mmCIF file of N, CA and C in Angstrom:
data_model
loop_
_atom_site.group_PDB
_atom_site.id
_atom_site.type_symbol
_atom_site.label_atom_id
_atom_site.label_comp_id
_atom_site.label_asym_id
_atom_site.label_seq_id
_atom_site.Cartn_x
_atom_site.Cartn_y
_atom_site.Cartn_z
ATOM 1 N N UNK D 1 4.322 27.003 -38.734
ATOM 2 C CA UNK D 1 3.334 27.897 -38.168
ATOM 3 C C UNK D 1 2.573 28.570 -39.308
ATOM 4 N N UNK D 2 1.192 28.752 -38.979
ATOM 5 C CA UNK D 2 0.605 29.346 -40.337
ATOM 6 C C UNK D 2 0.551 30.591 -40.047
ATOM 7 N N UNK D 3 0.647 31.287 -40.920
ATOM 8 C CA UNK D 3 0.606 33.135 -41.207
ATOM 9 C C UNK D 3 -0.987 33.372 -40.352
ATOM 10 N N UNK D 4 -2.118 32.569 -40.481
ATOM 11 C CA UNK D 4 -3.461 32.654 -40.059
ATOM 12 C C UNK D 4 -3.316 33.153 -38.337
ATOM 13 N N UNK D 5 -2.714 31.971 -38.095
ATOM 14 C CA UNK D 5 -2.484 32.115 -36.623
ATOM 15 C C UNK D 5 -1.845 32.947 -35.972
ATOM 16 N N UNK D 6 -0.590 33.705 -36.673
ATOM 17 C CA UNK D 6 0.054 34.997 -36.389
ATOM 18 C C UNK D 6 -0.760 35.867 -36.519
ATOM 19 N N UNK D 7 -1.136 36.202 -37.766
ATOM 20 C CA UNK D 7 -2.415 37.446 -38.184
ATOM 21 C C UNK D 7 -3.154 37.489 -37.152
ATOM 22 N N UNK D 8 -3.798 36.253 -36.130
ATOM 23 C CA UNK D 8 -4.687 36.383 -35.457
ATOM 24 C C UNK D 8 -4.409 36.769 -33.947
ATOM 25 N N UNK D 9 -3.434 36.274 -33.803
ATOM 26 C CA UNK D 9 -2.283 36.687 -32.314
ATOM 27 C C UNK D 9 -1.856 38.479 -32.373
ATOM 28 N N UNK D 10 -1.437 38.390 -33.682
ATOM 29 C CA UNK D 10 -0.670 40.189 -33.757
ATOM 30 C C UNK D 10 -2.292 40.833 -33.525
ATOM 31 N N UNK D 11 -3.442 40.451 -33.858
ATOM 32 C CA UNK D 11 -4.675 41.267 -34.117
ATOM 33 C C UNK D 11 -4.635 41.303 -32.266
ATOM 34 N N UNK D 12 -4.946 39.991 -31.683
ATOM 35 C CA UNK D 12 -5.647 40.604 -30.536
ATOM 36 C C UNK D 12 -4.459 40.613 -29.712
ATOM 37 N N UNK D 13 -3.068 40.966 -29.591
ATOM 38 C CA UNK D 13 -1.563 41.583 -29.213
ATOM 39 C C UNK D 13 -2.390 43.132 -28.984
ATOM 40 N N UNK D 14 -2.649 44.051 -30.659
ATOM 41 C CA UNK D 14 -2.932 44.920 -30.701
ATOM 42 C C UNK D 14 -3.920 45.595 -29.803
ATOM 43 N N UNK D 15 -5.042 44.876 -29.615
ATOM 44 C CA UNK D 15 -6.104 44.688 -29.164
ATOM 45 C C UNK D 15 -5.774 44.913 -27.692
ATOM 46 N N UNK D 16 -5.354 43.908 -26.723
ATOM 47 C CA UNK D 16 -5.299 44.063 -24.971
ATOM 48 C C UNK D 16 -3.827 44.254 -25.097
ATOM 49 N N UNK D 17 -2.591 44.061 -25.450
ATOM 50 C CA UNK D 17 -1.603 44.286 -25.338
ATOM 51 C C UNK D 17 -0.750 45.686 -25.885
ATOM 52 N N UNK D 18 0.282 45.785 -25.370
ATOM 53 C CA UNK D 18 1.090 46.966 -25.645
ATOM 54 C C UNK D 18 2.351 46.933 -26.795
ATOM 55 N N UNK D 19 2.140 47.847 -28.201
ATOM 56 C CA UNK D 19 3.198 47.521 -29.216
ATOM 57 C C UNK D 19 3.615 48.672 -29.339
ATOM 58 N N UNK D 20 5.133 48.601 -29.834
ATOM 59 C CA UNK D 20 5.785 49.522 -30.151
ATOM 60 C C UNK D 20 6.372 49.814 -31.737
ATOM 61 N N UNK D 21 5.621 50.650 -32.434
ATOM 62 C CA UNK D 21 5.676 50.562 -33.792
ATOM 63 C C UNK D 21 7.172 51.521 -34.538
ATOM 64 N N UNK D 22 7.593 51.110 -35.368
ATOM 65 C CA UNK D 22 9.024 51.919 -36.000
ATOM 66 C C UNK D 22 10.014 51.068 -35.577
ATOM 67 N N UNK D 23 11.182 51.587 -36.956
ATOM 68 C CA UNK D 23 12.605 50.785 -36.702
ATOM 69 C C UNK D 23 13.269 51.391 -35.383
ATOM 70 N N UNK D 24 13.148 52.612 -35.260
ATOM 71 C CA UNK D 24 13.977 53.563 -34.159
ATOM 72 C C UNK D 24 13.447 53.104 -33.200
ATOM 73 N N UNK D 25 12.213 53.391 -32.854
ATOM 74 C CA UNK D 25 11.837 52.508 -31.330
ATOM 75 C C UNK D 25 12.263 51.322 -30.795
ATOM 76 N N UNK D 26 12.116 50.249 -32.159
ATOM 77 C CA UNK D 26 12.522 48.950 -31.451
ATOM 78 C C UNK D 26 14.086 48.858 -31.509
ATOM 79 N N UNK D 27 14.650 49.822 -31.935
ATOM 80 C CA UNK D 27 16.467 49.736 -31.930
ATOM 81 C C UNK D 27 16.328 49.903 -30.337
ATOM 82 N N UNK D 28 16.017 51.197 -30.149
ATOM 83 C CA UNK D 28 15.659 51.651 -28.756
ATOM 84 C C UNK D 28 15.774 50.470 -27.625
ATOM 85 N N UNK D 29 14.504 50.001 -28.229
ATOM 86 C CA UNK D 29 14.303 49.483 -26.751
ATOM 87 C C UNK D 29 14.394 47.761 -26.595
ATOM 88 N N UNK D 30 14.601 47.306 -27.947
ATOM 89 C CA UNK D 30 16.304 45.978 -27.628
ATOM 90 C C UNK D 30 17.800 46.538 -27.152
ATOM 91 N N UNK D 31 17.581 47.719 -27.494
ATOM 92 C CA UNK D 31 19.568 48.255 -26.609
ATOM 93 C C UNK D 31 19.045 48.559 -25.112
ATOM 94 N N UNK D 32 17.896 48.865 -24.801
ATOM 95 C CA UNK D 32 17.284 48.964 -23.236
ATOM 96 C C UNK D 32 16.900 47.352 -22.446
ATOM 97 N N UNK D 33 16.818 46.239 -23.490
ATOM 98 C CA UNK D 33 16.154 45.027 -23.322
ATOM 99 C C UNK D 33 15.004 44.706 -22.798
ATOM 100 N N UNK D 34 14.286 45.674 -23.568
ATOM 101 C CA UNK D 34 12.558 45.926 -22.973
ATOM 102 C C UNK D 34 11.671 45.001 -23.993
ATOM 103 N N UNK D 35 11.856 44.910 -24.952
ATOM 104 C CA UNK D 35 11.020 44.416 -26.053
ATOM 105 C C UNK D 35 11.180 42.813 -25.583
ATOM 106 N N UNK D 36 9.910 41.951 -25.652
ATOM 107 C CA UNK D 36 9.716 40.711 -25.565
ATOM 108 C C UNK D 36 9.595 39.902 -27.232
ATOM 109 N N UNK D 37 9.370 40.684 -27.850
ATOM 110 C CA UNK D 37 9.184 40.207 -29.041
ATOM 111 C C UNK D 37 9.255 41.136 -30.548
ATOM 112 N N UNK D 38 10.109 40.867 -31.670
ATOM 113 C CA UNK D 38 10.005 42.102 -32.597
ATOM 114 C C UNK D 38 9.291 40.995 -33.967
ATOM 115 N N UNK D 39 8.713 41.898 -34.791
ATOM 116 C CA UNK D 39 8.117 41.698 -35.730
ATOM 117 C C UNK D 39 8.460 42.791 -37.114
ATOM 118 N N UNK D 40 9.554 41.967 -38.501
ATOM 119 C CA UNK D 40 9.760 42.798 -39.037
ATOM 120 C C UNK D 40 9.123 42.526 -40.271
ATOM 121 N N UNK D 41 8.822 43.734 -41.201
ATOM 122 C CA UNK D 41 8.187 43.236 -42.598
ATOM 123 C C UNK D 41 9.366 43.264 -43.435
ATOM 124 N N UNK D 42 9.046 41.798 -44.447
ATOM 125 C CA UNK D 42 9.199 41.270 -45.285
ATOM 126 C C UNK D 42 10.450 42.508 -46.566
ATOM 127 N N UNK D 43 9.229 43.420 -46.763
ATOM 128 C CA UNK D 43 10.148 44.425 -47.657
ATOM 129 C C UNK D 43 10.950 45.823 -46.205
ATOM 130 N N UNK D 44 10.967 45.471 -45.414
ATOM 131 C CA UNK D 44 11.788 46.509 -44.334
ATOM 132 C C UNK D 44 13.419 46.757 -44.894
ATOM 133 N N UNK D 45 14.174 47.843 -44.959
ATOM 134 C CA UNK D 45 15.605 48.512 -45.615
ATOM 135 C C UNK D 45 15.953 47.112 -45.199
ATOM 136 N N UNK D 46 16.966 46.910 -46.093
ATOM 137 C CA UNK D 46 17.683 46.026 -45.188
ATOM 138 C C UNK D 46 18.811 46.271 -44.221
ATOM 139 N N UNK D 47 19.101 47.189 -44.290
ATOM 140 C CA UNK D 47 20.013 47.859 -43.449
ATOM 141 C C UNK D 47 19.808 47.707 -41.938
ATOM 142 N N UNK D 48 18.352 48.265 -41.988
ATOM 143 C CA UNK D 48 17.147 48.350 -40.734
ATOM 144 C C UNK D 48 17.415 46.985 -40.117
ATOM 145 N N UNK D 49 17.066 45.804 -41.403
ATOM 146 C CA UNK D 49 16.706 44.593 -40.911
ATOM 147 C C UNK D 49 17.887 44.054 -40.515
ATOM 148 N N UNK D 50 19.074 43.911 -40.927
ATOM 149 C CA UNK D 50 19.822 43.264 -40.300
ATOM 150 C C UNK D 50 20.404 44.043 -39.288
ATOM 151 N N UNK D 51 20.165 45.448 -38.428
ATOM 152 C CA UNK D 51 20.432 45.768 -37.417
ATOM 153 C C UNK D 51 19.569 45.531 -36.179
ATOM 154 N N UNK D 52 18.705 44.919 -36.547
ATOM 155 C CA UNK D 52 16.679 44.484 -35.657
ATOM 156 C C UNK D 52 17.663 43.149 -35.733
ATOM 157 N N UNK D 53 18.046 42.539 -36.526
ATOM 158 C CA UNK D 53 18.263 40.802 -36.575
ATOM 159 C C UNK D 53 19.308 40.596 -35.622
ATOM 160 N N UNK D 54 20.248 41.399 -35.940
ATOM 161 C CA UNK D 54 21.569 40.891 -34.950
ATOM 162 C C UNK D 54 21.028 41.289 -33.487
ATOM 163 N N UNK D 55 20.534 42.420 -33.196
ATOM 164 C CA UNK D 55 20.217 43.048 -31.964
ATOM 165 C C UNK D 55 19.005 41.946 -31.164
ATOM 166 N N UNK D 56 18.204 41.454 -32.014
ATOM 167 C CA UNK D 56 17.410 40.466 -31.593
ATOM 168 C C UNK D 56 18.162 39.263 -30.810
ATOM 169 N N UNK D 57 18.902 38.858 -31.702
ATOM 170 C CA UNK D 57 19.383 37.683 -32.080
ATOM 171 C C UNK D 57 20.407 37.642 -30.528
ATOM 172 N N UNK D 58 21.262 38.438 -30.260
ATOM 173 C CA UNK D 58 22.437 38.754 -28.856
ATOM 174 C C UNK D 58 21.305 38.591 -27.933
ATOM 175 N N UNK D 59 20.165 39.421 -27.933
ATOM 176 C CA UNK D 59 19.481 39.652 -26.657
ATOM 177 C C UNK D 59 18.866 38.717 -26.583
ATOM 178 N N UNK D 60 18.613 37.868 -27.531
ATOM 179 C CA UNK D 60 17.522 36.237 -27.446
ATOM 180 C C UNK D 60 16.049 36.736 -27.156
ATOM 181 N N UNK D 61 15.967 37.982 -28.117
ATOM 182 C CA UNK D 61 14.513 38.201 -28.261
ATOM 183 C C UNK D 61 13.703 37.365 -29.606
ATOM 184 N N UNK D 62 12.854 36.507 -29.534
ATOM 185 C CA UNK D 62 12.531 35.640 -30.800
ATOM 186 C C UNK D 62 11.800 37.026 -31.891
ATOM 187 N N UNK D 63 12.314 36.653 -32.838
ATOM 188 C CA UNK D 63 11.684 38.071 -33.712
ATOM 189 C C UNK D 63 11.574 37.037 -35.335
ATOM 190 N N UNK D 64 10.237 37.571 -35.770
ATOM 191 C CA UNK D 64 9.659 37.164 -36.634
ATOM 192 C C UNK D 64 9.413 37.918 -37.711
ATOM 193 N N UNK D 65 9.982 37.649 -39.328
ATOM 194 C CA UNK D 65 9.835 38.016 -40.880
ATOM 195 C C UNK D 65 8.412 38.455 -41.284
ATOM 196 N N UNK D 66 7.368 38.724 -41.295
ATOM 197 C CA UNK D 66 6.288 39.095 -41.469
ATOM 198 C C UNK D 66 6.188 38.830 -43.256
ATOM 199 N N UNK D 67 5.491 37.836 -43.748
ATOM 200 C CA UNK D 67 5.780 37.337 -45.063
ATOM 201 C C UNK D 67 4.735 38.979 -45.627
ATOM 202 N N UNK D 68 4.458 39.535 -45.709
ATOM 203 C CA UNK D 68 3.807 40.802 -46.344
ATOM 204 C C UNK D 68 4.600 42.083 -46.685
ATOM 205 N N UNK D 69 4.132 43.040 -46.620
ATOM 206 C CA UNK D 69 4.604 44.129 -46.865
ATOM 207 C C UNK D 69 4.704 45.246 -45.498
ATOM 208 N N UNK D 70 5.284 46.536 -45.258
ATOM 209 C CA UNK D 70 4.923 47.374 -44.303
ATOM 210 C C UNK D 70 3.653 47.824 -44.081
ATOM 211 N N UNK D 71 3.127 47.616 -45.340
ATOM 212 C CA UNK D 71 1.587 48.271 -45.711
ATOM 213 C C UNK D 71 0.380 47.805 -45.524
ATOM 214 N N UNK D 72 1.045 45.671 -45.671
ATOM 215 C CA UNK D 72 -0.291 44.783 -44.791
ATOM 216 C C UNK D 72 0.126 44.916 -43.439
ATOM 217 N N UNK D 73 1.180 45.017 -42.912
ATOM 218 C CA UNK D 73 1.581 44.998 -41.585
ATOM 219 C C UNK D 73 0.902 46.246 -40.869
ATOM 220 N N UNK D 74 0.659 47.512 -41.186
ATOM 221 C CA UNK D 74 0.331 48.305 -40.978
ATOM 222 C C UNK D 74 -1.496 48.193 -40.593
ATOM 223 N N UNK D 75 -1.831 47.389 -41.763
ATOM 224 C CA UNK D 75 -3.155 47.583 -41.897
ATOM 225 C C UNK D 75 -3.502 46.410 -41.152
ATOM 226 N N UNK D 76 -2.731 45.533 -40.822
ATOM 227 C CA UNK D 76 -3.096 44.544 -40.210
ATOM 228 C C UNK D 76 -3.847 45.013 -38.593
ATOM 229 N N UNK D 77 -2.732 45.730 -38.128
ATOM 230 C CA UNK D 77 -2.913 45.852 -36.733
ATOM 231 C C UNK D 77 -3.913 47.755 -36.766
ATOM 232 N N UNK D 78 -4.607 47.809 -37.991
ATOM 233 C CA UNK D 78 -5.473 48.628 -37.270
ATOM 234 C C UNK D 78 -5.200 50.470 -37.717
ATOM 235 N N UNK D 79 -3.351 50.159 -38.459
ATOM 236 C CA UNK D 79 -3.250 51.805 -38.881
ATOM 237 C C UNK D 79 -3.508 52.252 -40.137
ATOM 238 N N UNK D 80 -3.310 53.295 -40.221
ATOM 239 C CA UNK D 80 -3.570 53.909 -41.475
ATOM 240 C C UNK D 80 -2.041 54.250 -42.222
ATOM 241 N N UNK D 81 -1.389 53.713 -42.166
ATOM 242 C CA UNK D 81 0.318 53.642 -42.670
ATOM 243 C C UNK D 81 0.778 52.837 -42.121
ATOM 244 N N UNK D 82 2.202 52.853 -42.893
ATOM 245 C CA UNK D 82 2.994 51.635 -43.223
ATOM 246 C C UNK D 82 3.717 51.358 -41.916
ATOM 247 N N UNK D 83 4.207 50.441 -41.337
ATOM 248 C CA UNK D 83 4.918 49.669 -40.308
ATOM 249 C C UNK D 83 5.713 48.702 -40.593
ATOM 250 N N UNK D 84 7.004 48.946 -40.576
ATOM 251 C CA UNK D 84 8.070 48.014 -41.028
ATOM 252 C C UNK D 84 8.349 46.816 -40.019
ATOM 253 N N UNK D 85 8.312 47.820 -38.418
ATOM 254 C CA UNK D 85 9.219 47.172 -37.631
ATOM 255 C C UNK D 85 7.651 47.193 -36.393
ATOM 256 N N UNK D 86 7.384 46.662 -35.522
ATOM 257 C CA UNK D 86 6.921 46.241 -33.856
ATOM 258 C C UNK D 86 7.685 45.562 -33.308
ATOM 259 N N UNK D 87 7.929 45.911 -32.285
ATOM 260 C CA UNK D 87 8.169 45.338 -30.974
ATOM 261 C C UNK D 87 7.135 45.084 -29.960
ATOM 262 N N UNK D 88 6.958 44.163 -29.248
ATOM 263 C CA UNK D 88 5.774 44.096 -28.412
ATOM 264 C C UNK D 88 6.491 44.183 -27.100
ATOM 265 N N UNK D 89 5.798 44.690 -26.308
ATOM 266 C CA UNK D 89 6.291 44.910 -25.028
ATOM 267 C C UNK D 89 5.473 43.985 -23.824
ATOM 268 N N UNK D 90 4.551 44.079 -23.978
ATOM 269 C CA UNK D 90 3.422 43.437 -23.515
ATOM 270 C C UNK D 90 2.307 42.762 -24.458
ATOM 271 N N UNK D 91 2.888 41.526 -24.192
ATOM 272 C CA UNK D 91 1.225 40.537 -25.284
ATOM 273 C C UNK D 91 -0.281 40.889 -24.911
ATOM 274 N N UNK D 92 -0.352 40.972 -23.884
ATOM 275 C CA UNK D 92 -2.130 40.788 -23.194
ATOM 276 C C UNK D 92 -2.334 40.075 -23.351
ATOM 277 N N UNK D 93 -3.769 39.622 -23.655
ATOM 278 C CA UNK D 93 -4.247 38.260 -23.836
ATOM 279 C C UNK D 93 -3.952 37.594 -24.915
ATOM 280 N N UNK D 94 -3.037 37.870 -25.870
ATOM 281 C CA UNK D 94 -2.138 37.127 -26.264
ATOM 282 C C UNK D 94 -1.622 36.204 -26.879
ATOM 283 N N UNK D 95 -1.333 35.008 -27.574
ATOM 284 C CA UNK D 95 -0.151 34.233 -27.353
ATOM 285 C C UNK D 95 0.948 34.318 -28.339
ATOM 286 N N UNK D 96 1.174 36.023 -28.756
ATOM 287 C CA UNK D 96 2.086 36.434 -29.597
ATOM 288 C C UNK D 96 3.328 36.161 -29.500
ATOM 289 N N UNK D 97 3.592 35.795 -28.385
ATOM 290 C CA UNK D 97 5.238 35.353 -27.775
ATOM 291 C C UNK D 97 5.530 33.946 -27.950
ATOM 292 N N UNK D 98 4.211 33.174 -27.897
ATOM 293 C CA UNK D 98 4.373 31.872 -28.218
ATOM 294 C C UNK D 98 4.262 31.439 -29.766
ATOM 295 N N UNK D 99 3.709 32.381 -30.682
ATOM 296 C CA UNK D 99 4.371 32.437 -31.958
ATOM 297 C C UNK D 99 5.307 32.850 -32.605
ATOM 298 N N UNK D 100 5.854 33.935 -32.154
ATOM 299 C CA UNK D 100 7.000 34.029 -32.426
ATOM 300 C C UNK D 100 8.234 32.978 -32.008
ATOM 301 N N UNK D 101 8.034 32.850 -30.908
ATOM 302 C CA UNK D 101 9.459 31.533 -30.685
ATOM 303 C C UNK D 101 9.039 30.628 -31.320
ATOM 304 N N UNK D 102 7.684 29.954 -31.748
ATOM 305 C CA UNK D 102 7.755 29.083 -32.523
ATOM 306 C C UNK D 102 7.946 29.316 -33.800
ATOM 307 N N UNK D 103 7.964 30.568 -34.405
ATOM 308 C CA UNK D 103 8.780 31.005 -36.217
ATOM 309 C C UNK D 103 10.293 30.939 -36.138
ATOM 310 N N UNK D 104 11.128 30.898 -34.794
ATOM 311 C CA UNK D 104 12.549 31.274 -34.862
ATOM 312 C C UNK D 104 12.837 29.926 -35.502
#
């Protein structure tokens, strides 16, 4: 899968769909089994990351490495600071769910 095609899915995710940004949120709401999809960056604690990985991983949510930083991840989708961790809850128009299962 190319990074192009993610970049371009997470953009319009952001865009008509609903994300949930931070490590705490998406702990949250994979222990609720709300999240359809998580997205972690590359330099995220690792502590963080392998508690997003296993929690993903039980619930069979497909969750995807973000080859960048918190800081392109951030800026990717539009903020003005860093973003380690998303969860998407809702794609919208979409096909963020269908890239991610295809990175697992």
């Amino acid at each position: 899968m190319s990074e192009a095609l993610f970049e371009r899915e997470l953009k319009a995710a952001a865009k008509s769909g609903k994300l949930s940004l931070g490590a705490r949120r998406a702990l949250k709401l994979l222990l609720k089994n709300q999240a359809k999809g998580i997205i972690v960056a590359d330099n995220a604690p690792p502590d963080v990351r392998k508690n997003i990985e296993s929690l993903a991983n039980i619930n069979g949510v497909p969750l995807y490495v973000y080859k960048g930083t918190s800081a392109d991840l951030g800026s990717l989708i539009g903020k003005p600071f860093k973003v380690s961790v998303i969860a998407v809850l809702n794609p919208g128009d979409s096909r963020i769910l269908d890239v991610l299962s295809e990175g697992r």
